PDB file of C-alpha atoms in Angstrom:
ATOM      1  CA  ASP G  24     -35.219 120.704 115.817  1.00 67.00           C
ATOM      2  CA  VAL G  25     -33.164 118.579 118.147  1.00 65.00           C
ATOM      3  CA  LYS G  26     -35.037 115.616 119.419  1.00 90.00           C
ATOM      4  CA  VAL G  27     -34.060 113.616 122.473  1.00 95.00           C
ATOM      5  CA  THR G  28     -36.214 110.620 123.237  1.00 95.00           C
ATOM      6  CA  GLN G  29     -36.325 108.354 126.259  1.00 96.00           C
ATOM      7  CA  SER G  30     -37.627 104.811 126.214  1.00 91.00           C
ATOM      8  CA  SER G  31     -40.303 105.201 128.885  1.00 92.00           C
ATOM      9  CA  ARG G  32     -42.203 108.062 130.528  1.00 94.00           C
ATOM     10  CA  TYR G  33     -43.149 105.994 133.571  1.00 96.00           C
ATOM     11  CA  LEU G  34     -41.537 102.865 134.975  1.00 97.00           C
ATOM     12  CA  VAL G  35     -42.263 100.805 138.081  1.00 97.00           C
ATOM     13  CA  LYS G  36     -39.695  98.275 139.236  1.00 97.00           C
ATOM     14  CA  ARG G  37     -39.060  96.172 142.309  1.00 97.00           C
ATOM     15  CA  THR G  38     -36.093  96.413 144.646  1.00 98.00           C
ATOM     16  CA  GLY G  39     -33.160  94.411 143.328  1.00 97.00           C
ATOM     17  CA  GLU G  40     -34.254  94.439 139.688  1.00 97.00           C
ATOM     18  CA  LYS G  41     -31.863  95.508 136.933  1.00 97.00           C
ATOM     19  CA  VAL G  42     -33.222  98.571 135.172  1.00 97.00           C
ATOM     20  CA  PHE G  43     -32.292  99.958 131.759  1.00 97.00           C
ATOM     21  CA  LEU G  44     -33.139 103.516 130.745  1.00 97.00           C
ATOM     22  CA  GLU G  45     -32.510 104.308 127.096  1.00 97.00           C
ATOM     23  CA  CYS G  46     -31.906 107.694 125.517  1.00 97.00           C
ATOM     24  CA  VAL G  47     -31.554 108.513 121.825  1.00 97.00           C
ATOM     25  CA  GLN G  48     -30.747 111.845 120.166  1.00 96.00           C
ATOM     26  CA  ASP G  49     -31.071 112.558 116.470  1.00 94.00           C
ATOM     27  CA  MET G  50     -28.769 115.563 115.961  1.00 88.00           C
ATOM     28  CA  ASP G  51     -25.346 113.942 115.951  1.00 90.00           C
ATOM     29  CA  HIS G  52     -24.442 115.557 119.260  1.00 90.00           C
ATOM     30  CA  GLU G  53     -21.135 114.604 120.816  1.00 90.00           C
ATOM     31  CA  ASN G  54     -22.117 115.019 124.444  1.00 92.00           C
ATOM     32  CA  MET G  55     -24.777 113.135 126.346  1.00 95.00           C
ATOM     33  CA  PHE G  56     -25.769 113.333 129.989  1.00 96.00           C
ATOM     34  CA  TRP G  57     -27.883 111.536 132.567  1.00 97.00           C
ATOM     35  CA  TYR G  58     -29.386 113.501 135.457  1.00 97.00           C
ATOM     36  CA  ARG G  59     -31.794 112.779 138.226  1.00 97.00           C
ATOM     37  CA  GLN G  60     -34.197 115.389 139.527  1.00 95.00           C
ATOM     38  CA  ASP G  61     -35.734 115.283 142.986  1.00 94.00           C
ATOM     39  CA  PRO G  62     -38.042 117.832 144.656  1.00 89.00           C
ATOM     40  CA  GLY G  63     -36.147 120.719 146.247  1.00 85.00           C
ATOM     41  CA  LEU G  64     -32.867 119.727 144.651  1.00 88.00           C
ATOM     42  CA  GLY G  65     -31.230 120.900 141.481  1.00 85.00           C
ATOM     43  CA  LEU G  66     -30.505 118.554 138.641  1.00 93.00           C
ATOM     44  CA  ARG G  67     -27.770 116.175 139.732  1.00 95.00           C
ATOM     45  CA  LEU G  68     -25.397 114.714 137.178  1.00 95.00           C
ATOM     46  CA  ILE G  69     -25.028 110.944 137.288  1.00 97.00           C
ATOM     47  CA  TYR G  70     -22.798 110.237 134.277  1.00 96.00           C
ATOM     48  CA  PHE G  71     -21.868 111.925 131.046  1.00 94.00           C
ATOM     49  CA  SER G  72     -20.159 110.990 127.825  1.00 94.00           C
ATOM     50  CA  TYR G  73     -18.164 113.051 125.331  1.00 90.00           C
ATOM     51  CA  ASP G  74     -17.757 110.324 122.743  1.00 89.00           C
ATOM     52  CA  VAL G  75     -18.667 106.785 121.834  1.00 92.00           C
ATOM     53  CA  LYS G  76     -17.482 104.236 124.394  1.00 89.00           C
ATOM     54  CA  MET G  77     -16.360 107.066 126.624  1.00 90.00           C
ATOM     55  CA  LYS G  78     -17.929 107.805 130.019  1.00 93.00           C
ATOM     56  CA  GLU G  79     -17.216 110.058 132.958  1.00 93.00           C
ATOM     57  CA  LYS G  80     -18.659 109.983 136.460  1.00 94.00           C
ATOM     58  CA  GLY G  81     -20.776 112.900 137.525  1.00 93.00           C
ATOM     59  CA  ASP G  82     -21.642 113.949 141.044  1.00 91.00           C
ATOM     60  CA  ILE G  83     -23.689 110.895 142.075  1.00 95.00           C
ATOM     61  CA  PRO G  84     -22.563 107.805 140.092  1.00 96.00           C
ATOM     62  CA  GLU G  85     -22.961 105.274 142.910  1.00 96.00           C
ATOM     63  CA  GLY G  86     -25.452 102.547 142.051  1.00 96.00           C
ATOM     64  CA  TYR G  87     -25.474 103.436 138.345  1.00 98.00           C
ATOM     65  CA  SER G  88     -23.550 102.531 135.233  1.00 97.00           C
ATOM     66  CA  VAL G  89     -23.804 103.705 131.623  1.00 97.00           C
ATOM     67  CA  SER G  90     -23.159 102.497 128.131  1.00 97.00           C
ATOM     68  CA  ARG G  91     -22.539 104.399 124.913  1.00 96.00           C
ATOM     69  CA  GLU G  92     -21.938 101.970 122.060  1.00 95.00           C
ATOM     70  CA  LYS G  93     -23.300 104.312 119.378  1.00 96.00           C
ATOM     71  CA  LYS G  94     -23.068 108.086 119.170  1.00 94.00           C
ATOM     72  CA  GLU G  95     -26.809 108.622 119.236  1.00 96.00           C
ATOM     73  CA  ARG G  96     -27.605 106.305 122.159  1.00 97.00           C
ATOM     74  CA  PHE G  97     -26.746 106.610 125.848  1.00 97.00           C
ATOM     75  CA  SER G  98     -28.073 104.068 128.306  1.00 97.00           C
ATOM     76  CA  LEU G  99     -28.342 104.313 132.074  1.00 98.00           C
ATOM     77  CA  ILE G 100     -28.286 101.069 134.038  1.00 98.00           C
ATOM     78  CA  LEU G 101     -29.352 100.490 137.613  1.00 97.00           C
ATOM     79  CA  GLU G 102     -27.643  97.211 138.462  1.00 94.00           C
ATOM     80  CA  SER G 103     -29.840  96.504 141.487  1.00 97.00           C
ATOM     81  CA  ALA G 104     -32.599  99.040 141.945  1.00 97.00           C
ATOM     82  CA  SER G 105     -33.222 100.440 145.411  1.00 97.00           C
ATOM     83  CA  THR G 106     -36.042 102.577 146.783  1.00 97.00           C
ATOM     84  CA  ASN G 107     -33.755 105.617 147.072  1.00 96.00           C
ATOM     85  CA  GLN G 108     -33.390 105.547 143.302  1.00 98.00           C
ATOM     86  CA  THR G 109     -37.031 106.481 142.878  1.00 98.00           C
ATOM     87  CA  SER G 110     -36.749 109.722 140.932  1.00 97.00           C
ATOM     88  CA  MET G 111     -37.226 111.559 137.651  1.00 96.00           C
ATOM     89  CA  TYR G 112     -34.400 110.691 135.251  1.00 97.00           C
ATOM     90  CA  LEU G 113     -33.540 113.169 132.535  1.00 97.00           C
ATOM     91  CA  CYS G 114     -31.300 112.568 129.560  1.00 97.00           C
ATOM     92  CA  ALA G 115     -29.722 115.490 127.712  1.00 96.00           C
ATOM     93  CA  SER G 116     -27.409 116.066 124.772  1.00 94.00           C
ATOM     94  CA  SER G 117     -25.320 118.990 123.560  1.00 91.00           C
ATOM     95  CA  PRO G 118     -23.326 119.592 120.397  1.00 86.00           C
ATOM     96  CA  GLY G 119     -19.940 120.517 121.818  1.00 71.00           C
ATOM     97  CA  THR G 120     -17.848 122.419 124.278  1.00 61.00           C
ATOM     98  CA  GLY G 121     -16.528 125.927 124.203  1.00 52.00           C
ATOM     99  CA  GLY G 122     -13.758 126.803 121.847  1.00 46.00           C
ATOM    100  CA  SER G 123     -15.373 124.851 119.057  1.00 42.00           C
ATOM    101  CA  GLY G 124     -17.746 127.712 118.394  1.00 43.00           C
ATOM    102  CA  GLY G 125     -20.588 125.325 118.973  1.00 50.00           C
ATOM    103  CA  ARG G 126     -23.662 125.992 121.029  1.00 65.00           C
ATOM    104  CA  LEU G 127     -23.349 124.959 124.629  1.00 80.00           C
ATOM    105  CA  GLU G 128     -26.925 124.475 125.728  1.00 87.00           C
ATOM    106  CA  GLN G 129     -28.205 121.047 126.595  1.00 91.00           C
ATOM    107  CA  PHE G 130     -31.353 119.635 125.041  1.00 93.00           C
ATOM    108  CA  PHE G 131     -33.451 117.424 127.267  1.00 95.00           C
ATOM    109  CA  GLY G 132     -35.583 114.386 126.719  1.00 95.00           C
ATOM    110  CA  PRO G 133     -39.078 114.158 128.269  1.00 94.00           C
ATOM    111  CA  GLY G 134     -37.833 112.283 131.331  1.00 95.00           C
ATOM    112  CA  THR G 135     -38.549 108.891 132.863  1.00 96.00           C
ATOM    113  CA  ARG G 136     -40.300 108.831 136.205  1.00 96.00           C
ATOM    114  CA  LEU G 137     -38.995 105.698 137.892  1.00 97.00           C
ATOM    115  CA  THR G 138     -40.626 104.231 140.971  1.00 98.00           C
ATOM    116  CA  VAL G 139     -38.832 101.452 142.842  1.00 98.00           C
ATOM    117  CA  LEU G 140     -41.061  99.472 145.208  1.00 97.00           C
TER     118      LEU G 140
ATOM    119  CA  GLY E  16     -17.283 124.686 146.539  1.00 78.00           C
ATOM    120  CA  GLN E  17     -19.655 125.301 143.683  1.00 86.00           C
ATOM    121  CA  ASN E  18     -23.091 126.661 144.451  1.00 90.00           C
ATOM    122  CA  ILE E  19     -26.157 128.206 142.854  1.00 95.00           C
ATOM    123  CA  ASP E  20     -28.804 130.089 144.836  1.00 96.00           C
ATOM    124  CA  GLN E  21     -32.220 131.141 143.633  1.00 97.00           C
ATOM    125  CA  PRO E  22     -35.529 131.705 145.441  1.00 97.00           C
ATOM    126  CA  THR E  23     -37.694 128.647 145.945  1.00 96.00           C
ATOM    127  CA  GLU E  24     -40.981 130.212 144.929  1.00 97.00           C
ATOM    128  CA  MET E  25     -42.359 133.503 143.628  1.00 98.00           C
ATOM    129  CA  THR E  26     -45.872 134.728 142.924  1.00 98.00           C
ATOM    130  CA  ALA E  27     -46.848 137.369 140.380  1.00 97.00           C
ATOM    131  CA  THR E  28     -49.949 138.694 138.663  1.00 97.00           C
ATOM    132  CA  GLU E  29     -50.919 138.165 135.052  1.00 97.00           C
ATOM    133  CA  GLY E  30     -49.748 141.089 132.922  1.00 97.00           C
ATOM    134  CA  ALA E  31     -47.110 142.186 135.427  1.00 98.00           C
ATOM    135  CA  ILE E  32     -43.308 141.946 135.421  1.00 98.00           C
ATOM    136  CA  VAL E  33     -41.252 139.577 137.574  1.00 98.00           C
ATOM    137  CA  GLN E  34     -37.515 139.271 138.162  1.00 98.00           C
ATOM    138  CA  ILE E  35     -35.985 135.975 139.252  1.00 98.00           C
ATOM    139  CA  ASN E  36     -32.522 136.316 140.756  1.00 98.00           C
ATOM    140  CA  CYS E  37     -29.676 133.836 140.758  1.00 98.00           C
ATOM    141  CA  THR E  38     -26.270 133.999 142.416  1.00 98.00           C
ATOM    142  CA  TYR E  39     -23.509 131.566 141.626  1.00 97.00           C
ATOM    143  CA  GLN E  40     -20.083 130.422 142.727  1.00 96.00           C
ATOM    144  CA  THR E  41     -18.160 128.179 140.371  1.00 94.00           C
ATOM    145  CA  SER E  42     -14.635 127.049 139.639  1.00 91.00           C
ATOM    146  CA  GLY E  43     -14.119 129.021 136.481  1.00 92.00           C
ATOM    147  CA  PHE E  44     -17.012 130.303 134.427  1.00 93.00           C
ATOM    148  CA  ASN E  45     -18.211 129.611 130.918  1.00 92.00           C
ATOM    149  CA  GLY E  46     -21.633 131.168 130.992  1.00 93.00           C
ATOM    150  CA  LEU E  47     -24.990 131.253 132.721  1.00 96.00           C
ATOM    151  CA  PHE E  48     -28.092 129.458 131.458  1.00 96.00           C
ATOM    152  CA  TRP E  49     -31.786 129.825 132.192  1.00 97.00           C
ATOM    153  CA  TYR E  50     -34.217 127.013 131.517  1.00 97.00           C
ATOM    154  CA  GLN E  51     -37.984 126.810 131.860  1.00 97.00           C
ATOM    155  CA  GLN E  52     -39.601 123.636 133.147  1.00 96.00           C
ATOM    156  CA  HIS E  53     -43.348 123.082 133.237  1.00 95.00           C
ATOM    157  CA  ALA E  54     -44.596 120.543 135.758  1.00 91.00           C
ATOM    158  CA  GLY E  55     -43.945 116.998 134.614  1.00 87.00           C
ATOM    159  CA  GLU E  56     -42.031 118.119 131.533  1.00 90.00           C
ATOM    160  CA  ALA E  57     -38.393 118.452 130.486  1.00 91.00           C
ATOM    161  CA  PRO E  58     -36.447 121.694 130.922  1.00 94.00           C
ATOM    162  CA  THR E  59     -36.306 123.856 127.813  1.00 94.00           C
ATOM    163  CA  PHE E  60     -33.575 126.372 127.057  1.00 93.00           C
ATOM    164  CA  LEU E  61     -34.408 130.062 127.493  1.00 95.00           C
ATOM    165  CA  SER E  62     -31.161 132.029 127.481  1.00 94.00           C
ATOM    166  CA  TYR E  63     -27.394 131.999 127.706  1.00 94.00           C
ATOM    167  CA  ASN E  64     -25.177 134.846 128.950  1.00 94.00           C
ATOM    168  CA  VAL E  65     -21.412 134.817 129.027  1.00 93.00           C
ATOM    169  CA  LEU E  66     -20.699 138.549 128.811  1.00 94.00           C
ATOM    170  CA  ASP E  67     -21.913 141.205 131.239  1.00 97.00           C
ATOM    171  CA  GLY E  68     -25.125 142.909 130.335  1.00 97.00           C
ATOM    172  CA  LEU E  69     -28.693 142.351 129.305  1.00 97.00           C
ATOM    173  CA  GLU E  70     -29.876 140.002 126.574  1.00 94.00           C
ATOM    174  CA  GLU E  71     -33.433 140.525 125.414  1.00 94.00           C
ATOM    175  CA  LYS E  72     -35.530 137.900 123.706  1.00 91.00           C
ATOM    176  CA  GLY E  73     -39.152 138.888 123.308  1.00 95.00           C
ATOM    177  CA  ARG E  74     -40.917 139.031 126.688  1.00 97.00           C
ATOM    178  CA  PHE E  75     -37.917 137.426 128.392  1.00 97.00           C
ATOM    179  CA  SER E  76     -34.605 139.112 129.216  1.00 97.00           C
ATOM    180  CA  SER E  77     -31.562 137.815 131.059  1.00 97.00           C
ATOM    181  CA  PHE E  78     -28.870 139.828 132.792  1.00 98.00           C
ATOM    182  CA  LEU E  79     -25.377 138.864 133.921  1.00 98.00           C
ATOM    183  CA  SER E  80     -22.786 140.467 136.169  1.00 98.00           C
ATOM    184  CA  ARG E  81     -19.670 138.300 136.245  1.00 97.00           C
ATOM    185  CA  SER E  82     -17.929 140.409 138.878  1.00 96.00           C
ATOM    186  CA  LYS E  83     -20.865 139.946 141.261  1.00 96.00           C
ATOM    187  CA  GLY E  84     -21.636 136.337 140.376  1.00 97.00           C
ATOM    188  CA  TYR E  85     -25.203 137.388 139.703  1.00 97.00           C
ATOM    189  CA  SER E  86     -27.843 136.925 137.076  1.00 98.00           C
ATOM    190  CA  TYR E  87     -31.534 137.579 136.752  1.00 98.00           C
ATOM    191  CA  LEU E  88     -34.308 136.523 134.427  1.00 98.00           C
ATOM    192  CA  LEU E  89     -36.905 139.197 133.707  1.00 98.00           C
ATOM    193  CA  LEU E  90     -40.327 138.191 132.465  1.00 98.00           C
ATOM    194  CA  LYS E  91     -42.639 140.909 131.137  1.00 97.00           C
ATOM    195  CA  GLU E  92     -46.348 140.915 130.354  1.00 97.00           C
ATOM    196  CA  LEU E  93     -46.809 137.729 132.318  1.00 98.00           C
ATOM    197  CA  GLN E  94     -49.181 135.128 130.956  1.00 97.00           C
ATOM    198  CA  MET E  95     -50.746 132.188 132.754  1.00 97.00           C
ATOM    199  CA  LYS E  96     -48.647 129.826 130.622  1.00 97.00           C
ATOM    200  CA  ASP E  97     -45.518 131.308 132.243  1.00 98.00           C
ATOM    201  CA  SER E  98     -46.386 129.400 135.407  1.00 98.00           C
ATOM    202  CA  ALA E  99     -43.435 127.018 135.619  1.00 97.00           C
ATOM    203  CA  SER E 100     -40.142 126.443 137.363  1.00 97.00           C
ATOM    204  CA  TYR E 101     -37.175 128.476 136.175  1.00 98.00           C
ATOM    205  CA  LEU E 102     -33.788 126.836 136.501  1.00 97.00           C
ATOM    206  CA  CYS E 103     -30.532 128.742 136.712  1.00 97.00           C
ATOM    207  CA  ALA E 104     -27.335 126.897 135.781  1.00 96.00           C
ATOM    208  CA  ALA E 105     -23.727 128.084 135.627  1.00 95.00           C
ATOM    209  CA  MET E 106     -21.119 126.385 133.458  1.00 92.00           C
ATOM    210  CA  ASP E 107     -17.777 125.837 135.161  1.00 90.00           C
ATOM    211  CA  SER E 108     -14.274 125.646 133.740  1.00 88.00           C
ATOM    212  CA  ASN E 109     -14.811 121.999 132.749  1.00 83.00           C
ATOM    213  CA  TYR E 110     -17.958 122.940 130.817  1.00 84.00           C
ATOM    214  CA  GLN E 111     -20.115 121.171 133.376  1.00 87.00           C
ATOM    215  CA  LEU E 112     -23.407 122.749 134.412  1.00 91.00           C
ATOM    216  CA  ILE E 113     -24.015 123.490 138.074  1.00 92.00           C
ATOM    217  CA  TRP E 114     -27.757 123.688 138.618  1.00 94.00           C
ATOM    218  CA  GLY E 115     -29.863 125.637 141.044  1.00 95.00           C
ATOM    219  CA  ALA E 116     -32.897 123.970 142.642  1.00 94.00           C
ATOM    220  CA  GLY E 117     -35.231 126.092 140.539  1.00 96.00           C
ATOM    221  CA  THR E 118     -37.718 128.866 141.245  1.00 97.00           C
ATOM    222  CA  LYS E 119     -41.372 127.931 141.035  1.00 97.00           C
ATOM    223  CA  LEU E 120     -43.268 130.877 139.531  1.00 98.00           C
ATOM    224  CA  ILE E 121     -46.982 131.069 140.265  1.00 98.00           C
ATOM    225  CA  ILE E 122     -49.033 133.425 138.119  1.00 97.00           C
ATOM    226  CA  LYS E 123     -52.347 134.636 139.507  1.00 96.00           C
ATOM    227  CA  PRO E 124     -55.113 136.140 137.359  1.00 94.00           C
TER     228      PRO E 124
END
């Protein structure tokens, strides 16, 4: 089974702190994603990556950056945390895109509930 | 623009059948996904439709009409453990998922 792990289930940080959220997948997936999930809203894509050292902005990249130095690891960085970044952060991975014959569904980690005070 | 609509909340009785609808508008289309998400947990994959018609998987079935931009998830023989949010997501021409806000399903005994 695909396993996606995230470094913390719960995290409390102060405004202005630098925050690192780590995500690791063990199935050699090419694609990795970072979402945030807030009540009443759908999952919103922050950043995604199709390959090592490659990154693409999603719908809401402001205030975030990412790093993918190894295929299995995708990190989300909040350079200076703010209260409006309090949210559930979900990491996901998927094996490939259409045309490759690969499966398209995304596999999610357990999530990190981040509170910024 | 791209958009997904699904009801915010539905209530059903244990043992009954419920249908959760989803309508979508995307730039291009590469399939429709349904995920289940229990409170405080990660979404888990339920189904994927890219061709018109009904796909059945045990108690759960998913239907797609591409011409109408419409899908539904059908849950039969409801169990208390089916209480969860059900997320509809459409994949656009860039293979990006556009997510609905989710439908919270409440099962009553």
